[in-house]
Amino acid sequence: MNRDSYLQIFNYLLEFSKIRSRAVRDIDAAKSIYLEKLWISNFPESELIDCVINKEESSDSDYLIKVFKPSEPTEPQFPDPPEKLKIWIEKESLKNRDDFPILKKEVQINEIGETEKIEDNPEIKGLFNEYVDRKWMDDSIEFWKKYEEYEEKYKEYKQISDIYQKLFSIYNKAQQFAEEYELVVGIGLLNYKKNDDSPLICRHVITIKAEIDFEYTKWDSFFVVRPGLNDSLQIEMDAILDLSDQFNSENLINAENEALQFVKNNYISMDIFNPIQKETLAIISNRFSPEGVFVDSLSKPQEIPKKPSIYYTPALLLRKRNTRSFTALYENIINDIAHNADIDISILNDIIRSDLSGIKEKDEGHKNDGIENSDDRIYFPKKYNDEQIAIVKRARRDNKVLVQGPPGTGKSHTIANLICHLLANGKKVLVTAYTKRALDVLKDKLPNDFKNLTVNLLSG
């Protein structure tokens, strides 16, 4: 009976969705869900960092953040003393700020280990005193002037380098785990703990999806973060939705609706760093709780407030994808299926069909040219196996075919063969993926003659 199969599918999807959609209250504690956090308040003022948030008015830039790779400043070196004194002076003591350099009491003068003592070399003492009076003092003043300048430059370099490395980590993880994680920019940090028995809330109430790219030229490289194409601003109140002893659900709904209407009226749904968004946060703070407070601050508070407080506090967040929007949908579908004995979901029938007899047929020799069978000629330019033949035959019969396999089992290779076969039969093919990287890998697997037949719209 198909209804039982439908229920199995949607019950599985529902349970999976519940696992993935547990509300996160504290992003600092949820390290397995919020994989990376980059607080914009940590950005120093620098020519190497361009952040739209630092502009007084809304920017026309197509990006939110751009960070160039910094160059480490060169640490100044103390000038060498006269050649005759080099082996006699403790090198690090040349940098003494509150005392003179130190003369060694004894030095090794050759490779066989012979030594000389300073007490037997009065001319070295005289040369040392002359060096300190006439040269060392001036060199020391100049060195420490340069060193203080270096320390300032290094401090700025270290700040930007840490941010650049954090973006490097975010970029790599976003590429590697794109199907599991999403990159968002958040504003409006709700930070609050009512009392010792209440949960700590540290979570942004407004987010928008973002994309990060690594770009480089011959001379420099940089990371750029842009808002996701066609992704609008989201109000996220799930962290407090179940705290009925602290928040009225009707107030939360009203706050969300009024904020979204304000965003819509002011055409700022994609412009998350627009100064007007602070008014959106003020609307939420005033409507979701009678004690709600909005604080226009870039930084997180030093102490956790006891009243529901929303801080501007923007951040770039790499987090596990949330499926909470599907949970209610699956519950409704399950309810409809359970109460409808004659339900027929044609879109699933091909997937749940159990009669797979006759799908697998042995091919002879795994040749690389088209092979003849009872249905049609199959055009696979790359090596293939029984499973790939079965996929083609299944696709001829059914509207939908689901092919699963862990990494490294040849799914991209199979897709490349299928694209070529379908194109050879006059079909049009659309390939989608979560990541640009997946499409690049697939494109590289296509034979050169077929690459000219493809149009690549990568990213976004």
Short mmCIF file of C-alpha atoms in Angstrom, two decimals, residues 23-372:
data_model
loop_
_atom_site.label_atom_id
_atom_site.label_comp_id
_atom_site.label_asym_id
_atom_site.label_seq_id
_atom_site.Cartn_x
_atom_site.Cartn_y
_atom_site.Cartn_z
CA ALA A 23 16.73 25.96 18.76
CA VAL A 24 20.15 27.40 19.61
CA ARG A 25 20.00 29.87 22.47
CA ASP A 26 23.72 30.60 22.96
CA ILE A 27 25.90 30.69 19.84
CA ASP A 28 29.07 30.79 21.95
CA ALA A 29 28.21 27.46 23.57
CA ALA A 30 26.86 25.75 20.42
CA LYS A 31 30.27 25.18 18.82
CA SER A 32 29.11 22.14 16.84
CA ILE A 33 26.33 24.17 15.21
CA TYR A 34 27.98 27.59 14.97
CA LEU A 35 31.26 26.45 13.48
CA GLU A 36 32.82 29.91 13.02
CA LYS A 37 32.06 33.42 14.32
CA LEU A 38 33.70 36.65 13.24
CA TRP A 39 32.62 39.72 15.19
CA ILE A 40 32.72 42.91 13.13
CA SER A 41 33.64 44.87 16.26
CA ASN A 42 37.09 43.24 16.06
CA PHE A 43 37.82 44.95 12.73
CA PRO A 44 40.46 47.69 13.09
CA GLU A 45 40.45 50.78 10.92
CA SER A 46 42.76 49.97 8.03
CA GLU A 47 43.14 50.45 4.30
CA LEU A 48 43.22 46.66 4.06
CA ILE A 49 39.68 46.26 5.43
CA ASP A 50 36.62 47.65 3.70
CA CYS A 51 33.41 47.03 5.62
CA VAL A 52 30.14 48.61 4.55
CA ILE A 53 29.20 49.02 8.19
CA ASN A 54 31.91 51.68 8.60
CA LYS A 55 30.32 53.91 5.97
CA GLU A 56 28.05 56.66 7.26
CA GLU A 57 25.40 56.08 4.60
CA SER A 58 24.10 53.05 2.75
CA SER A 59 26.73 51.88 0.28
CA ASP A 60 26.31 50.96 -3.38
CA SER A 61 29.00 48.28 -3.06
CA ASP A 62 27.98 44.78 -4.10
CA TYR A 63 29.86 43.39 -1.11
CA LEU A 64 29.56 43.66 2.67
CA ILE A 65 33.15 42.96 3.69
CA LYS A 66 36.46 42.94 1.85
CA VAL A 67 39.71 42.03 3.60
CA PHE A 68 43.11 42.09 1.88
CA LYS A 69 45.99 39.89 2.95
CA PRO A 70 48.38 41.93 5.11
CA SER A 71 52.16 41.95 4.72
CA GLU A 72 54.12 41.34 7.90
CA PRO A 73 56.32 44.35 8.75
CA THR A 74 60.07 43.82 8.95
CA GLU A 75 61.47 43.87 12.45
CA PRO A 76 64.35 46.39 12.74
CA GLN A 77 67.81 45.04 13.54
CA PHE A 78 70.29 46.72 15.83
CA PRO A 79 73.36 47.91 13.87
CA ASP A 80 76.44 45.74 14.30
CA PRO A 81 79.25 46.96 16.56
CA PRO A 82 82.81 47.26 15.20
CA GLU A 83 84.17 43.98 13.86
CA LYS A 84 86.70 43.55 16.70
CA LEU A 85 83.94 43.84 19.29
CA LYS A 86 81.43 41.46 17.71
CA ILE A 87 82.61 38.32 19.50
CA TRP A 88 83.06 40.17 22.82
CA ILE A 89 79.61 41.77 23.18
CA GLU A 90 76.50 39.81 24.19
CA LYS A 91 74.41 40.42 21.06
CA GLU A 92 71.03 40.81 22.78
CA SER A 93 72.54 43.25 25.29
CA LEU A 94 72.95 45.77 22.45
CA LYS A 95 69.19 46.36 22.84
CA ASN A 96 69.43 47.21 26.54
CA ARG A 97 67.34 50.30 27.24
CA ASP A 98 68.31 50.87 30.88
CA ASP A 99 71.90 49.72 30.87
CA PHE A 100 75.00 49.47 28.70
CA PRO A 101 75.80 46.45 26.51
CA ILE A 102 77.54 43.55 28.27
CA LEU A 103 81.10 42.44 27.59
CA LYS A 104 81.78 38.73 27.83
CA LYS A 105 84.41 37.66 30.35
CA GLU A 106 85.82 35.04 27.99
CA VAL A 107 85.47 34.21 24.27
CA GLN A 108 86.52 31.35 22.01
CA ILE A 109 88.96 32.63 19.38
CA ASN A 110 89.35 29.65 17.04
CA GLU A 111 87.86 26.32 15.98
CA ILE A 112 90.10 24.23 18.22
CA GLY A 113 88.58 25.80 21.31
CA GLU A 114 91.28 28.27 22.40
CA THR A 115 89.91 31.13 24.49
CA GLU A 116 90.89 34.60 25.63
CA LYS A 117 89.80 36.50 28.70
CA ILE A 118 88.70 40.13 28.70
CA GLU A 119 91.11 40.93 31.54
CA ASP A 120 93.97 40.04 29.21
CA ASN A 121 92.69 42.40 26.46
CA PRO A 122 92.70 45.99 27.76
CA GLU A 123 92.54 47.30 24.18
CA ILE A 124 89.12 45.61 23.77
CA LYS A 125 87.86 47.41 26.89
CA GLY A 126 89.10 50.72 25.49
CA LEU A 127 87.50 50.07 22.09
CA PHE A 128 84.25 49.08 23.83
CA ASN A 129 84.13 52.29 25.92
CA GLU A 130 84.76 54.38 22.82
CA TYR A 131 82.03 52.51 20.89
CA VAL A 132 79.47 53.01 23.68
CA ASP A 133 80.21 56.75 23.95
CA ARG A 134 80.42 57.61 20.27
CA LYS A 135 78.16 55.12 18.45
CA TRP A 136 76.07 52.83 20.59
CA MET A 137 74.04 55.58 22.29
CA ASP A 138 72.94 57.10 18.96
CA ASP A 139 72.24 53.64 17.47
CA SER A 140 70.13 52.73 20.51
CA ILE A 141 67.98 55.87 20.28
CA GLU A 142 67.39 55.35 16.56
CA PHE A 143 66.72 51.62 16.98
CA TRP A 144 64.07 52.04 19.67
CA LYS A 145 62.36 54.75 17.69
CA LYS A 146 62.09 52.36 14.73
CA TYR A 147 61.11 49.48 17.01
CA GLU A 148 58.21 51.38 18.53
CA GLU A 149 56.97 52.17 15.01
CA TYR A 150 57.39 48.50 14.15
CA GLU A 151 55.37 47.42 17.20
CA GLU A 152 52.47 49.63 16.12
CA LYS A 153 52.58 48.24 12.59
CA TYR A 154 52.87 44.67 13.87
CA LYS A 155 49.89 45.13 16.19
CA GLU A 156 47.76 46.25 13.23
CA TYR A 157 49.20 43.46 11.07
CA LYS A 158 48.37 40.83 13.73
CA GLN A 159 44.78 42.06 14.03
CA ILE A 160 44.21 41.96 10.29
CA SER A 161 46.12 38.69 9.92
CA ASP A 162 43.89 37.04 12.54
CA ILE A 163 40.79 38.25 10.66
CA TYR A 164 42.22 37.11 7.33
CA GLN A 165 43.02 33.68 8.76
CA LYS A 166 39.52 33.43 10.23
CA LEU A 167 38.05 34.25 6.81
CA PHE A 168 40.39 31.67 5.28
CA SER A 169 38.99 29.06 7.69
CA ILE A 170 35.40 30.15 7.00
CA TYR A 171 35.97 30.02 3.24
CA ASN A 172 37.47 26.52 3.31
CA LYS A 173 34.74 25.13 5.56
CA ALA A 174 32.02 26.85 3.52
CA GLN A 175 33.43 25.17 0.41
CA GLN A 176 33.94 21.79 2.03
CA PHE A 177 30.68 21.57 4.00
CA ALA A 178 28.36 23.69 1.84
CA GLU A 179 25.60 21.09 1.89
CA GLU A 180 25.63 20.96 5.68
CA TYR A 181 26.50 24.53 6.70
CA GLU A 182 25.39 28.00 5.66
CA LEU A 183 27.10 31.38 5.89
CA VAL A 184 25.00 34.23 7.27
CA VAL A 185 25.50 37.77 8.50
CA GLY A 186 23.68 38.51 11.72
CA ILE A 187 22.70 41.76 13.44
CA GLY A 188 20.74 42.40 16.60
CA LEU A 189 22.36 40.17 19.23
CA LEU A 190 19.74 39.26 21.83
CA ASN A 191 21.82 38.87 25.00
CA TYR A 192 19.96 38.17 28.20
CA LYS A 193 19.63 35.93 31.25
CA LYS A 194 16.69 36.62 33.51
CA ASN A 195 18.00 34.79 36.58
CA ASP A 196 20.17 31.86 37.66
CA ASP A 197 17.44 29.36 36.75
CA SER A 198 16.85 30.81 33.27
CA PRO A 199 18.74 29.89 30.09
CA LEU A 200 21.34 32.26 28.70
CA ILE A 201 20.27 33.83 25.40
CA CYS A 202 23.01 34.97 22.99
CA ARG A 203 21.63 34.89 19.48
CA HIS A 204 21.11 37.28 16.54
CA VAL A 205 17.49 38.09 15.72
CA ILE A 206 18.12 39.21 12.11
CA THR A 207 20.16 37.30 9.55
CA ILE A 208 20.74 37.24 5.83
CA LYS A 209 22.51 34.54 3.85
CA ALA A 210 25.95 35.44 2.54
CA GLU A 211 28.58 34.15 0.12
CA ILE A 212 32.34 34.31 0.56
CA ASP A 213 34.84 34.33 -2.32
CA PHE A 214 38.62 34.23 -2.42
CA GLU A 215 40.07 36.44 -5.13
CA TYR A 216 43.65 37.18 -6.03
CA THR A 217 45.85 38.97 -8.51
CA LYS A 218 49.57 38.91 -9.18
CA TRP A 219 50.12 41.45 -6.43
CA ASP A 220 47.60 40.72 -3.70
CA SER A 221 44.75 38.52 -2.51
CA PHE A 222 41.58 39.19 -0.58
CA PHE A 223 38.36 37.70 0.73
CA VAL A 224 35.05 39.30 -0.14
CA VAL A 225 31.70 38.62 1.53
CA ARG A 226 28.54 39.41 -0.41
CA PRO A 227 24.85 39.03 0.41
CA GLY A 228 23.36 35.86 -1.07
CA LEU A 229 21.60 36.44 -4.36
CA ASN A 230 17.83 36.77 -3.98
CA ASP A 231 17.98 35.93 -0.27
CA SER A 232 15.95 38.28 1.87
CA LEU A 233 16.37 39.18 5.49
CA GLN A 234 15.14 36.68 8.10
CA ILE A 235 13.76 37.37 11.57
CA GLU A 236 14.85 34.57 13.93
CA MET A 237 12.95 34.32 17.21
CA ASP A 238 13.13 30.55 17.69
CA ALA A 239 15.67 30.90 20.53
CA ILE A 240 12.93 32.29 22.81
CA LEU A 241 9.77 31.00 21.15
CA ASP A 242 9.29 28.22 23.72
CA LEU A 243 10.07 30.38 26.78
CA SER A 244 6.41 30.97 27.56
CA ASP A 245 7.17 31.97 31.16
CA GLN A 246 9.23 34.91 29.88
CA PHE A 247 7.72 35.87 26.52
CA ASN A 248 4.21 36.10 25.12
CA SER A 249 4.03 34.26 21.79
CA GLU A 250 1.60 36.83 20.39
CA ASN A 251 4.07 39.61 21.17
CA LEU A 252 6.81 37.70 19.35
CA ILE A 253 4.62 37.23 16.27
CA ASN A 254 3.61 40.90 16.27
CA ALA A 255 7.22 42.00 16.65
CA GLU A 256 8.29 39.85 13.70
CA ASN A 257 5.43 41.00 11.47
CA GLU A 258 5.94 44.71 12.21
CA ALA A 259 9.70 44.42 11.65
CA LEU A 260 9.23 42.63 8.31
CA GLN A 261 6.67 45.21 7.20
CA PHE A 262 9.08 48.03 8.12
CA VAL A 263 11.86 46.35 6.14
CA LYS A 264 9.53 45.93 3.15
CA ASN A 265 8.32 49.55 3.28
CA ASN A 266 11.90 50.85 3.35
CA TYR A 267 13.28 48.49 0.66
CA ILE A 268 16.14 47.28 2.87
CA SER A 269 15.56 43.53 2.84
CA MET A 270 18.97 42.83 1.25
CA ASP A 271 20.85 45.77 2.79
CA ILE A 272 21.61 44.32 6.22
CA PHE A 273 24.18 46.99 7.14
CA ASN A 274 21.90 49.87 6.19
CA PRO A 275 21.73 52.28 9.18
CA ILE A 276 17.92 52.10 8.94
CA GLN A 277 18.14 48.47 10.09
CA LYS A 278 18.76 49.80 13.60
CA GLU A 279 15.17 51.04 13.51
CA THR A 280 14.12 47.49 12.62
CA LEU A 281 15.92 46.23 15.72
CA ALA A 282 14.33 48.96 17.83
CA ILE A 283 10.88 47.88 16.60
CA ILE A 284 11.60 44.26 17.61
CA SER A 285 12.95 45.24 21.04
CA ASN A 286 9.93 47.44 21.77
CA ARG A 287 7.33 44.91 20.61
CA PHE A 288 8.61 41.49 21.71
CA SER A 289 8.77 42.34 25.43
CA PRO A 290 7.65 45.24 27.66
CA GLU A 291 11.17 45.21 29.13
CA GLY A 292 12.89 45.02 25.73
CA VAL A 293 15.85 47.35 25.14
CA PHE A 294 17.82 48.17 21.98
CA VAL A 295 21.49 49.15 22.43
CA ASP A 296 23.31 50.71 19.47
CA SER A 297 26.66 49.06 20.11
CA LEU A 298 29.06 47.22 17.82
CA SER A 299 30.46 45.12 20.67
CA LYS A 300 28.99 42.42 22.85
CA PRO A 301 28.19 43.59 26.39
CA GLN A 302 30.83 42.88 29.03
CA GLU A 303 28.15 41.71 31.45
CA ILE A 304 25.03 39.73 30.62
CA PRO A 305 21.94 41.93 31.10
CA LYS A 306 18.96 40.73 33.14
CA LYS A 307 16.49 42.46 30.83
CA PRO A 308 15.89 41.35 27.22
CA SER A 309 18.45 43.49 25.39
CA ILE A 310 19.18 43.58 21.66
CA TYR A 311 22.64 44.88 20.71
CA TYR A 312 23.47 45.89 17.14
CA THR A 313 26.66 43.74 17.30
CA PRO A 314 26.98 42.37 13.72
CA ALA A 315 28.86 39.14 13.01
CA LEU A 316 29.69 36.75 10.19
CA LEU A 317 28.50 33.26 11.13
CA LEU A 318 29.11 29.84 9.61
CA ARG A 319 26.45 27.56 11.06
CA LYS A 320 24.71 24.25 10.47
CA ARG A 321 21.76 24.59 8.11
CA ASN A 322 18.46 24.78 9.96
CA THR A 323 15.44 22.78 8.83
CA ARG A 324 12.90 24.20 11.29
CA SER A 325 10.77 25.60 8.44
CA PHE A 326 10.20 22.04 7.17
CA THR A 327 9.08 20.55 10.49
CA ALA A 328 5.58 22.02 10.46
CA LEU A 329 5.25 21.21 6.76
CA TYR A 330 6.07 17.52 7.32
CA GLU A 331 3.64 17.32 10.24
CA ASN A 332 0.82 18.67 8.06
CA ILE A 333 1.65 16.27 5.23
CA ILE A 334 1.70 13.28 7.61
CA ASN A 335 -1.67 14.32 9.02
CA ASP A 336 -3.14 14.59 5.50
CA ILE A 337 -1.79 11.17 4.49
CA ALA A 338 -3.04 9.51 7.69
CA HIS A 339 -6.58 10.78 7.12
CA ASN A 340 -6.80 10.03 3.41
CA ALA A 341 -6.91 6.34 2.54
CA ASP A 342 -6.97 6.98 -1.22
CA ILE A 343 -4.13 9.51 -1.34
CA ASP A 344 -1.81 9.26 -4.33
CA ILE A 345 1.42 11.29 -4.43
CA SER A 346 2.56 10.66 -7.97
CA ILE A 347 5.84 12.51 -7.50
CA LEU A 348 6.95 9.81 -5.01
CA ASN A 349 5.60 6.73 -6.75
CA ASP A 350 8.66 6.23 -8.92
CA ILE A 351 10.95 6.38 -5.90
CA ILE A 352 9.01 3.94 -3.71
CA ARG A 353 8.25 1.45 -6.49
CA SER A 354 9.57 -1.91 -5.34
CA ASP A 355 9.43 -3.83 -8.65
CA LEU A 356 12.93 -3.32 -9.98
CA SER A 357 13.17 -6.59 -11.88
CA GLY A 358 14.89 -6.42 -15.18
CA ILE A 359 16.73 -3.19 -14.51
CA LYS A 360 20.23 -4.61 -14.29
CA GLU A 361 21.57 -6.26 -17.36
CA LYS A 362 25.15 -7.22 -17.91
CA ASP A 363 27.01 -5.14 -20.44
CA GLU A 364 29.64 -6.88 -22.46
CA GLY A 365 33.22 -5.87 -21.97
CA HIS A 366 32.54 -2.34 -20.63
CA LYS A 367 33.37 -0.80 -23.98
CA ASN A 368 33.74 2.96 -24.26
CA ASP A 369 31.69 3.30 -27.46
CA GLY A 370 27.88 3.18 -27.64
CA ILE A 371 26.40 -0.27 -26.97
CA GLU A 372 23.26 -1.78 -28.42
#
